[in-house]
Amino acid sequence: MFAIITTNLLRSRARTIFTAGGIAVGVATIVALLSFTQGLRDTADEFIHLGGSELGIFQANVSDPTASILPAASVQQIAAQPDVAAATPLLLMVETVRADPSAVVFGAEPSGFFTHNLVLVAGHRPRPGAREVLIGDRLAEQLHLTPGGALVVQGRALRVAGVYHAGVLFEDSGAVLALAQAQQLTGRAGEETDVVVQLAPGARASAAGAAIERALPGTQAISDPQQALRAGADGTLISNAILVIVVIALIVGAISVANTMAMSIMERQGELALLSTVGWSPVRVASLIFGEGIALSTLGAALGLLFGVIGGGLLVSALGVSAYVSPSVTAWGLGRALLVGVAIGVLGGIYPAWRVTRMTPLKALSGT
Amino acid sequence: MSQPAGAAVAVEGVDKSFGRIAALRRVSLWVEPGEAVALTGRSGSGKSTLLSLLGGLEQPDAGRVRIDGRAIWREPHPARARRELVGFIFQRHLLLGTLSARANVEVALIGAGVRHAERRRRALRLLEEVGLADRAEHLPSELSGGERQRVAVARAVANEPRLLLADEPTGALDSRTSERVLDLLFRLREELGMTMVVVSYDRAVGARADRTVTLIDGQVQSPSETALSAPPV
């Protein structure tokens, strides 16, 4: 049976390739988006653990966590909470590095744990009051910068004091400068994006977060990546978009397979009738058609997985977010896309298989 | 090869129409087990229709068609009954063009649920039987017309049918090749003891058959018509 399925698919190579190609595009889109959202989730995880923090405090109900604005005074109130061991404010500057717009610049207190936890691999820490910046090792490598060089941030050239490694993708792809300097460059005096928190020993993130939200109405404490993704409208939008694309891929793919298989059985009426005359039951003939549909969609899905893995990287580059999102392909993501591909074959094969069971051998043999 | 007994064929008062065209009218025909009958008549006389009714590919509008007492069309699983009782050979060999000669013979055995290794063994043996052992892995497009028809014969007898139905098996072949195919058919019929009904214009078929039945305008008109109108004793 497998040999017959294979040879039947190879018989009309162009049709097989085009149908499988269509399915591949759908599956590839799903894989790319799933790897992108997994990358976003990973980024979100890193985002809320910036500088080794366990909790991030943001403005509630913002379109994106990076758009959050908190008053400068909030850090003292947060630090005063019993479950909090340390709290330090951050001002995130996006699209401010001319040479690499995807690089994120962090305005951070020089004495805070965020700056303190950076491991210097070259140069020195910025001197107080000097117009200096620390840059991540990935950004340094990308821009070929070394200590003593200049990085243009928000149109101002800052001297590179040192190069650090944090082990977090978008920290290492970005830069760090003093909070006051960041506020001055952006004209956001007295503002910060978020406050990152280290908890006291034994404190639970959820309980500490709830206490902070009560103490500072209008804030949102984020301690897990899912929460971070949900907090941003973009993350929710992408999740919903994937669901819509999965449904569209299923419908379009199933119609495509059904159309291909229907054309195939119309062309092969005599052949299928012959199988009936040599004793194949209608169920067996239908299972041949069904098998061809599933084989076709599985081939498309396999190609789609390959294209999707490549496409995930291209999507990140096309969106210009490669500095803080690294597409992450998981077995579960690939498995889901493969399931969609097989489901396309199952759905698309139902109608042609049913039609085959309704064919009368003689009519098919005589071509009437 | 085992020796399955031929099937008894009973056609009683069969009518069959396609729209307004009456293909068969009150046709009755009995064929004894192991008998070879040549079915002749002009084009459109109803030969192929009668053959398809015998093979259970069509249902009669009236009357009864029974093979060894079984009405294939009315069986709960007509395909299984067809597989157990009937082998078909067509004028156009109707081989699957993408499969080798061996695989084409195996197709008949797939329907019977024969396992892969056994299928292969039996298909090769059948191809050897029809003189195509060395052509087993060739595609139909690589075979001559006579060779293709011999593959079709091997496929038709793969499930050791008790009734072999051949619809103009030599119609598309030259006389020399026709003779070889007929030799093969009648030899296999002898060996397997099958009942055989062959639709043909070829006089050579009539000469080899036990008797000839002629259809004219959907009715049996053979010289021995009277004898055929009653069940065999």
PDB file of N, CA and C in Angstrom, chain A residues 47 56-71 92 188 191-194 218-222 227-237:
ATOM      1  N   PHE A  47      13.662  39.448  30.658  1.00  0.00           N
ATOM      2  CA  PHE A  47      13.263  40.824  30.921  1.00  0.00           C
ATOM      3  C   PHE A  47      12.887  41.037  32.381  1.00  0.00           C
ATOM      4  N   GLY A  56       9.717  42.147  38.432  1.00  0.00           N
ATOM      5  CA  GLY A  56       9.772  43.440  37.754  1.00  0.00           C
ATOM      6  C   GLY A  56       8.481  44.199  38.035  1.00  0.00           C
ATOM      7  N   ILE A  57       8.584  45.457  38.390  1.00  0.00           N
ATOM      8  CA  ILE A  57       7.387  46.257  38.655  1.00  0.00           C
ATOM      9  C   ILE A  57       7.205  47.241  37.500  1.00  0.00           C
ATOM     10  N   PHE A  58       6.053  47.175  36.845  1.00  0.00           N
ATOM     11  CA  PHE A  58       5.766  48.010  35.684  1.00  0.00           C
ATOM     12  C   PHE A  58       4.460  48.776  35.905  1.00  0.00           C
ATOM     13  N   GLN A  59       4.266  49.763  35.066  1.00  0.00           N
ATOM     14  CA  GLN A  59       2.970  50.429  35.033  1.00  0.00           C
ATOM     15  C   GLN A  59       1.933  49.423  34.510  1.00  0.00           C
ATOM     16  N   ALA A  60       0.774  49.404  35.146  1.00  0.00           N
ATOM     17  CA  ALA A  60      -0.260  48.453  34.711  1.00  0.00           C
ATOM     18  C   ALA A  60      -0.923  48.923  33.414  1.00  0.00           C
ATOM     19  N   ASN A  61      -1.435  47.938  32.669  1.00  0.00           N
ATOM     20  CA  ASN A  61      -2.248  48.200  31.460  1.00  0.00           C
ATOM     21  C   ASN A  61      -1.544  49.040  30.393  1.00  0.00           C
ATOM     22  N   VAL A  62      -0.268  48.772  30.172  1.00  0.00           N
ATOM     23  CA  VAL A  62       0.424  49.460  29.074  1.00  0.00           C
ATOM     24  C   VAL A  62       0.436  48.548  27.854  1.00  0.00           C
ATOM     25  N   SER A  63       0.595  49.161  26.664  1.00  0.00           N
ATOM     26  CA  SER A  63       0.553  48.354  25.441  1.00  0.00           C
ATOM     27  C   SER A  63       1.731  47.402  25.373  1.00  0.00           C
ATOM     28  N   ASP A  64       2.830  47.822  25.984  1.00  0.00           N
ATOM     29  CA  ASP A  64       4.035  47.011  25.985  1.00  0.00           C
ATOM     30  C   ASP A  64       4.817  47.366  27.253  1.00  0.00           C
ATOM     31  N   PRO A  65       5.390  46.385  27.926  1.00  0.00           N
ATOM     32  CA  PRO A  65       6.114  46.714  29.173  1.00  0.00           C
ATOM     33  C   PRO A  65       7.182  47.802  28.989  1.00  0.00           C
ATOM     34  N   THR A  66       7.784  47.862  27.796  1.00  0.00           N
ATOM     35  CA  THR A  66       8.828  48.883  27.611  1.00  0.00           C
ATOM     36  C   THR A  66       8.242  50.298  27.560  1.00  0.00           C
ATOM     37  N   ALA A  67       6.912  50.389  27.397  1.00  0.00           N
ATOM     38  CA  ALA A  67       6.260  51.706  27.365  1.00  0.00           C
ATOM     39  C   ALA A  67       5.836  52.155  28.765  1.00  0.00           C
ATOM     40  N   SER A  68       6.153  51.344  29.757  1.00  0.00           N
ATOM     41  CA  SER A  68       5.757  51.663  31.141  1.00  0.00           C
ATOM     42  C   SER A  68       6.459  52.932  31.655  1.00  0.00           C
ATOM     43  N   ILE A  69       5.759  53.696  32.458  1.00  0.00           N
ATOM     44  CA  ILE A  69       6.367  54.869  33.131  1.00  0.00           C
ATOM     45  C   ILE A  69       5.998  54.805  34.614  1.00  0.00           C
ATOM     46  N   LEU A  70       7.032  54.857  35.442  1.00  0.00           N
ATOM     47  CA  LEU A  70       6.801  54.888  36.895  1.00  0.00           C
ATOM     48  C   LEU A  70       7.447  56.156  37.448  1.00  0.00           C
ATOM     49  N   PRO A  71       6.850  56.768  38.479  1.00  0.00           N
ATOM     50  CA  PRO A  71       7.485  57.938  39.101  1.00  0.00           C
ATOM     51  C   PRO A  71       8.738  57.531  39.879  1.00  0.00           C
ATOM     52  N   LEU A  92      14.398  52.202  30.256  1.00  0.00           N
ATOM     53  CA  LEU A  92      14.727  51.500  29.016  1.00  0.00           C
ATOM     54  C   LEU A  92      14.614  52.457  27.835  1.00  0.00           C
ATOM     55  N   ARG A 188      13.359  62.735  30.122  1.00  0.00           N
ATOM     56  CA  ARG A 188      12.357  62.127  31.014  1.00  0.00           C
ATOM     57  C   ARG A 188      12.836  62.206  32.458  1.00  0.00           C
ATOM     58  N   GLU A 191      11.609  60.106  35.727  1.00  0.00           N
ATOM     59  CA  GLU A 191      10.800  58.947  35.287  1.00  0.00           C
ATOM     60  C   GLU A 191      11.682  57.714  35.157  1.00  0.00           C
ATOM     61  N   GLU A 192      11.039  56.585  35.322  1.00  0.00           N
ATOM     62  CA  GLU A 192      11.725  55.324  35.066  1.00  0.00           C
ATOM     63  C   GLU A 192      10.735  54.360  34.416  1.00  0.00           C
ATOM     64  N   THR A 193      11.276  53.350  33.742  1.00  0.00           N
ATOM     65  CA  THR A 193      10.389  52.385  33.069  1.00  0.00           C
ATOM     66  C   THR A 193       9.868  51.367  34.069  1.00  0.00           C
ATOM     67  N   ASP A 194      10.760  50.841  34.856  1.00  0.00           N
ATOM     68  CA  ASP A 194      10.354  49.827  35.825  1.00  0.00           C
ATOM     69  C   ASP A 194      11.329  49.784  36.977  1.00  0.00           C
ATOM     70  N   GLY A 218      -1.926  50.947  40.412  1.00  0.00           N
ATOM     71  CA  GLY A 218      -1.549  51.321  39.040  1.00  0.00           C
ATOM     72  C   GLY A 218      -0.267  50.655  38.585  1.00  0.00           C
ATOM     73  N   THR A 219       0.274  49.789  39.424  1.00  0.00           N
ATOM     74  CA  THR A 219       1.477  49.052  39.012  1.00  0.00           C
ATOM     75  C   THR A 219       1.130  47.584  38.822  1.00  0.00           C
ATOM     76  N   GLN A 220       2.016  46.914  38.144  1.00  0.00           N
ATOM     77  CA  GLN A 220       1.836  45.483  37.936  1.00  0.00           C
ATOM     78  C   GLN A 220       3.163  44.789  38.218  1.00  0.00           C
ATOM     79  N   ALA A 221       3.103  43.797  39.093  1.00  0.00           N
ATOM     80  CA  ALA A 221       4.315  43.034  39.423  1.00  0.00           C
ATOM     81  C   ALA A 221       4.358  41.787  38.548  1.00  0.00           C
ATOM     82  N   ILE A 222       5.446  41.619  37.834  1.00  0.00           N
ATOM     83  CA  ILE A 222       5.551  40.474  36.921  1.00  0.00           C
ATOM     84  C   ILE A 222       6.687  39.576  37.376  1.00  0.00           C
ATOM     85  N   GLN A 227       3.164  35.885  32.257  1.00  0.00           N
ATOM     86  CA  GLN A 227       2.572  37.114  32.787  1.00  0.00           C
ATOM     87  C   GLN A 227       3.111  38.316  32.003  1.00  0.00           C
ATOM     88  N   ALA A 228       4.408  38.261  31.721  1.00  0.00           N
ATOM     89  CA  ALA A 228       5.029  39.370  30.987  1.00  0.00           C
ATOM     90  C   ALA A 228       4.449  39.481  29.581  1.00  0.00           C
ATOM     91  N   LEU A 229       4.241  38.310  28.940  1.00  0.00           N
ATOM     92  CA  LEU A 229       3.684  38.352  27.592  1.00  0.00           C
ATOM     93  C   LEU A 229       2.248  38.866  27.600  1.00  0.00           C
ATOM     94  N   ARG A 230       1.491  38.419  28.620  1.00  0.00           N
ATOM     95  CA  ARG A 230       0.102  38.861  28.706  1.00  0.00           C
ATOM     96  C   ARG A 230       0.005  40.345  29.021  1.00  0.00           C
ATOM     97  N   ALA A 231       1.025  40.827  29.753  1.00  0.00           N
ATOM     98  CA  ALA A 231       0.997  42.236  30.155  1.00  0.00           C
ATOM     99  C   ALA A 231       1.079  43.156  28.942  1.00  0.00           C
ATOM    100  N   GLY A 232       1.726  42.673  27.885  1.00  0.00           N
ATOM    101  CA  GLY A 232       1.877  43.510  26.704  1.00  0.00           C
ATOM    102  C   GLY A 232       0.838  43.173  25.657  1.00  0.00           C
ATOM    103  N   ALA A 233       0.238  44.169  25.059  1.00  0.00           N
ATOM    104  CA  ALA A 233      -0.757  43.926  24.018  1.00  0.00           C
ATOM    105  C   ALA A 233      -0.126  43.185  22.838  1.00  0.00           C
ATOM    106  N   ASP A 234       1.163  43.442  22.558  1.00  0.00           N
ATOM    107  CA  ASP A 234       1.833  42.809  21.421  1.00  0.00           C
ATOM    108  C   ASP A 234       1.884  41.292  21.577  1.00  0.00           C
ATOM    109  N   GLY A 235       2.235  40.865  22.804  1.00  0.00           N
ATOM    110  CA  GLY A 235       2.317  39.426  23.075  1.00  0.00           C
ATOM    111  C   GLY A 235       0.975  38.757  22.887  1.00  0.00           C
ATOM    112  N   THR A 236      -0.078  39.392  23.408  1.00  0.00           N
ATOM    113  CA  THR A 236      -1.426  38.844  23.260  1.00  0.00           C
ATOM    114  C   THR A 236      -1.826  38.797  21.792  1.00  0.00           C
ATOM    115  N   LEU A 237      -1.469  39.864  21.096  1.00  0.00           N
ATOM    116  CA  LEU A 237      -1.802  39.950  19.668  1.00  0.00           C
ATOM    117  C   LEU A 237      -1.153  38.810  18.890  1.00  0.00           C
TER     118      LEU A 237
END
